[in-house]
Short mmCIF file of C-alpha atoms in Angstrom, two decimals:
data_model
loop_
_atom_site.label_atom_id
_atom_site.label_comp_id
_atom_site.label_asym_id
_atom_site.label_seq_id
_atom_site.Cartn_x
_atom_site.Cartn_y
_atom_site.Cartn_z
CA MET A 22 -8.55 50.45 53.75
CA SER A 23 -8.17 53.80 55.21
CA LEU A 24 -6.12 56.15 53.16
CA ASP A 25 -5.11 59.81 54.00
CA LEU A 26 -5.39 61.40 50.55
CA ALA A 27 -5.54 65.00 51.79
CA LEU A 28 -2.27 66.18 49.97
CA TYR A 29 -1.34 63.83 47.13
CA LEU A 30 1.95 64.34 45.33
CA VAL A 31 2.08 63.37 41.68
CA THR A 32 5.78 63.83 40.58
CA ASP A 33 7.13 65.26 37.52
CA SER A 34 10.86 64.49 37.13
CA GLU A 35 11.45 67.23 34.61
CA GLN A 36 10.01 70.01 36.85
CA CYS A 37 12.05 68.96 39.58
CA ALA A 38 15.24 69.01 37.56
CA ARG A 39 14.34 72.48 36.25
CA ALA A 40 13.86 73.82 39.87
CA GLY A 41 17.50 72.33 40.56
CA ARG A 42 16.46 69.21 42.65
CA SER A 43 16.41 65.70 42.16
CA LEU A 44 13.08 63.82 42.26
CA GLN A 45 14.18 62.11 45.71
CA GLU A 46 14.92 65.41 47.41
CA THR A 47 11.78 66.88 45.78
CA VAL A 48 9.80 64.25 47.41
CA LEU A 49 11.26 64.08 50.66
CA ARG A 50 10.99 67.80 51.34
CA ALA A 51 7.23 67.55 50.10
CA VAL A 52 6.71 64.86 52.76
CA GLU A 53 8.23 67.09 55.42
CA GLY A 54 5.83 69.69 54.48
CA GLY A 55 2.86 67.56 54.78
CA VAL A 56 2.42 65.31 51.58
CA ARG A 57 0.40 62.17 52.84
CA ILE A 58 0.70 59.87 49.46
CA VAL A 59 3.20 59.94 46.36
CA GLN A 60 2.65 58.84 43.05
CA ILE A 61 5.68 58.46 40.58
CA ARG A 62 4.65 59.53 37.21
CA GLU A 63 7.17 58.98 34.36
CA LYS A 64 5.23 59.11 30.93
CA ASP A 65 8.43 59.27 28.75
CA ALA A 66 10.74 57.13 30.59
CA SER A 67 11.83 53.67 29.54
CA ALA A 68 10.53 50.83 32.06
CA ARG A 69 14.15 50.54 33.25
CA GLU A 70 14.30 54.33 33.99
CA PHE A 71 10.90 54.24 35.54
CA LEU A 72 11.88 51.51 37.81
CA ALA A 73 15.08 52.99 38.73
CA SER A 74 13.17 56.28 39.89
CA VAL A 75 10.56 54.27 41.97
CA CYS A 76 13.35 52.15 43.72
CA ALA A 77 15.13 55.49 44.50
CA VAL A 78 12.26 57.20 45.87
CA ALA A 79 11.05 53.99 47.82
CA GLN A 80 14.57 53.99 49.48
CA VAL A 81 14.30 57.29 51.06
CA LEU A 82 10.52 57.84 51.57
CA PRO A 83 9.13 57.65 55.19
CA ALA A 84 7.39 54.09 55.81
CA GLN A 85 3.97 55.76 56.62
CA VAL A 86 3.73 57.33 53.13
CA PRO A 87 2.30 55.05 50.46
CA LEU A 88 4.35 55.14 47.08
CA LEU A 89 2.38 54.41 44.02
CA VAL A 90 3.17 53.79 40.35
CA ASN A 91 1.38 55.58 37.58
CA ASP A 92 -0.20 53.33 34.82
CA ARG A 93 2.72 50.89 34.66
CA ILE A 94 1.89 47.71 36.46
CA ASP A 95 4.95 46.01 35.12
CA VAL A 96 7.05 48.56 36.61
CA PHE A 97 5.06 48.20 40.05
CA LEU A 98 5.51 44.34 40.01
CA ALA A 99 9.26 44.72 38.92
CA ALA A 100 9.74 47.24 41.89
CA ARG A 101 8.06 44.84 44.46
CA ALA A 102 10.05 41.84 43.17
CA ALA A 103 13.24 44.02 43.53
CA GLY A 104 12.41 44.56 47.44
CA ALA A 105 11.11 48.21 46.93
CA ARG A 106 8.41 49.47 49.39
CA VAL A 107 5.70 50.27 46.93
CA ALA A 108 2.17 50.16 48.04
CA GLY A 109 0.21 50.23 44.71
CA VAL A 110 -0.78 51.67 41.46
CA HIS A 111 -2.80 54.26 39.79
CA ILE A 112 -4.31 53.77 36.29
CA GLY A 113 -6.33 55.67 33.75
CA GLN A 114 -9.25 54.63 31.47
CA SER A 115 -6.77 53.69 28.68
CA GLU A 116 -5.10 51.08 30.72
CA ILE A 117 -6.10 47.54 31.35
CA PRO A 118 -9.53 47.08 33.20
CA ALA A 119 -9.53 47.49 37.01
CA GLU A 120 -10.57 43.95 37.76
CA LEU A 121 -7.54 42.78 35.86
CA ALA A 122 -5.19 45.13 37.32
CA ARG A 123 -6.41 44.13 40.87
CA GLN A 124 -5.66 40.42 40.11
CA LEU A 125 -2.08 41.39 38.87
CA ILE A 126 -1.19 43.49 42.03
CA GLY A 127 -2.99 41.43 44.55
CA PRO A 128 -5.72 42.17 47.24
CA GLN A 129 -3.47 44.14 49.67
CA ALA A 130 -2.26 46.82 47.05
CA ILE A 131 -3.59 50.13 46.62
CA LEU A 132 -5.56 50.59 43.34
CA GLY A 133 -6.50 54.27 42.20
CA LEU A 134 -8.40 54.83 39.17
CA SER A 135 -8.94 58.10 37.01
CA ALA A 136 -12.53 58.38 36.43
CA ALA A 137 -14.12 61.86 35.22
CA THR A 138 -17.36 60.95 33.43
CA PRO A 139 -20.65 59.66 35.35
CA ALA A 140 -20.15 56.25 33.46
CA ALA A 141 -16.56 55.84 34.53
CA LEU A 142 -17.32 56.67 38.05
CA ALA A 143 -20.30 54.15 38.11
CA GLU A 144 -18.05 51.35 36.66
CA ALA A 145 -15.46 52.21 39.33
CA GLU A 146 -17.85 51.55 42.06
CA ARG A 147 -19.57 48.54 40.45
CA CYS A 148 -16.33 46.68 39.97
CA GLY A 149 -15.56 46.68 43.50
CA VAL A 150 -11.92 46.64 43.46
CA VAL A 151 -10.79 50.35 43.28
CA ASP A 152 -9.68 51.97 46.56
CA TYR A 153 -10.15 55.62 45.43
CA VAL A 154 -10.76 57.59 42.17
CA GLY A 155 -9.11 60.75 40.62
CA ILE A 156 -11.44 63.24 39.28
CA GLY A 157 -10.32 66.10 37.12
CA PRO A 158 -8.90 68.22 35.66
CA LEU A 159 -10.20 71.16 37.74
CA ASN A 160 -8.18 73.66 35.89
CA THR A 161 -6.05 73.76 32.77
CA THR A 162 -3.04 71.71 33.25
CA THR A 163 0.19 71.52 31.15
CA THR A 164 1.72 68.58 32.94
CA LYS A 165 -0.08 65.84 31.09
CA LYS A 166 -0.24 65.59 27.26
CA ASN A 167 -3.68 65.80 25.59
CA ALA A 168 -5.29 66.56 28.77
CA PRO A 169 -9.10 67.20 28.44
CA PRO A 170 -10.48 70.64 29.02
CA ALA A 171 -10.74 71.99 32.67
CA LEU A 172 -14.04 71.17 34.10
CA GLY A 173 -14.21 73.69 36.97
CA LEU A 174 -15.31 73.38 40.61
CA PRO A 175 -19.20 72.93 39.98
CA ALA A 176 -18.68 70.20 37.61
CA LEU A 177 -16.31 68.30 39.62
CA GLN A 178 -18.30 68.77 42.77
CA ALA A 179 -21.32 67.26 40.72
CA LEU A 180 -19.08 64.38 39.58
CA ARG A 181 -17.84 63.72 43.25
CA GLN A 182 -21.60 63.39 44.39
CA ARG A 183 -21.97 60.53 42.01
CA VAL A 184 -19.62 58.25 43.84
CA ARG A 185 -19.19 56.83 47.15
CA LEU A 186 -15.55 55.80 46.76
CA PRO A 187 -12.83 58.16 48.34
CA ALA A 188 -11.94 60.76 45.55
CA VAL A 189 -9.01 63.18 44.88
CA ALA A 190 -9.28 66.11 42.58
CA ILE A 191 -6.58 66.76 39.99
CA GLY A 192 -5.60 69.11 37.32
CA GLY A 193 -3.56 72.63 37.83
CA ILE A 194 -4.55 72.70 41.31
CA GLY A 195 -3.00 75.44 43.61
CA SER A 196 -3.48 76.62 47.25
CA GLY A 197 -6.33 78.91 46.17
CA ASP A 198 -8.29 75.90 45.12
CA MET A 199 -8.01 73.46 48.14
CA ALA A 200 -10.57 74.64 50.56
CA GLY A 201 -13.12 74.82 47.87
CA LEU A 202 -12.38 71.19 46.92
CA ARG A 203 -12.70 69.94 50.41
CA ALA A 204 -15.98 71.75 50.93
CA ALA A 205 -17.03 70.00 47.92
CA GLY A 206 -16.71 66.84 49.39
CA PHE A 207 -13.31 65.55 48.16
CA ASP A 208 -11.17 63.58 50.41
CA GLY A 209 -7.93 65.20 48.97
CA ALA A 210 -6.05 67.01 46.12
CA ALA A 211 -3.47 65.84 43.87
CA VAL A 212 -0.81 68.35 42.87
CA VAL A 213 1.98 68.27 40.35
CA SER A 214 3.44 71.74 39.73
CA ALA A 215 2.39 73.48 42.96
CA ILE A 216 5.07 71.31 44.59
CA CYS A 217 7.58 69.83 41.77
CA ALA A 218 8.06 73.43 40.33
CA ALA A 219 7.97 75.37 43.63
CA PRO A 220 11.17 76.86 44.81
CA ASP A 221 10.67 75.09 48.26
CA PRO A 222 8.64 72.01 48.08
CA SER A 223 8.22 72.00 52.04
CA GLN A 224 6.80 75.38 52.17
CA ALA A 225 4.47 74.60 49.18
CA ALA A 226 3.06 71.41 50.69
CA GLN A 227 2.66 73.27 54.06
CA ALA A 228 0.88 75.97 52.35
CA LEU A 229 -1.53 73.52 50.30
CA LEU A 230 -2.38 71.58 53.48
CA GLN A 231 -3.26 74.66 55.34
CA ALA A 232 -5.59 75.89 52.84
CA TRP A 233 -7.14 72.34 52.64
CA GLN A 234 -7.57 72.50 56.43
CA ARG A 235 -9.39 75.79 55.97
CA GLY A 236 -12.03 74.08 53.91
CA ALA A 237 -13.07 71.95 57.02
#
C-alpha cells in the first residue's frame, strides 16, 4: 500500500473551537493547504459524539485524502456501516493487538500503530499487518494527556532507523522541525496544534509542507 504521509493532520476539536472554527472547516482548509491524510482524535467524546464527528468530516473530505479514526475500532466500524468514507484506524500500545485489529477492520483498511521503543517497533514489523508507525514525541506536547517526555531528534532518528515500515514523527511538531525530520528518514510528520490552533489552517499547512520539502 502506497501512502502519502508527508503532512498528516491529527485533529483536536477543542483547539479548533478555541480558534473559532468547526472541525470540518479546519480539516477542509488544512487539506487545501496540503494535508495528505487526516486522523480524527476525540479522546473525551462519547462513541456517539465521536461517530458524528467522523461522519461529518467524511462528508466534506476530498476522496483522495484518507480519513483515519484514532483508537476506536468500534467507531470506525460504525462509521463504515453508516456509509461514511473512512480509510482505517490508528491505534496505540494500550489498544488491542495489531493482529486482532487487522482482523476486525479487514485487509484493505489502513492500520497505523504508535510505537516509540525498539521492542514496539520490532513487534510492529514482525506482525506484518501494520501499514505505518508513528514515532514520538519529538517535542513536549500538551495535546495528549500523560504524554511521555520529549525524545528529541537524535533519539527519534535512531528509532526510525530500526524499522523499515513507513514512519511519521509526532509530538509538538512545527515548521522548524520538518526539514530535519525528512532528512532523518521519516516519511512524514503528524501535527495537531500547528494546524488546529493556527489562525489560518491553510497557510499553516502550506508552511509546514514547504518546510518538509526543504528537507529533501
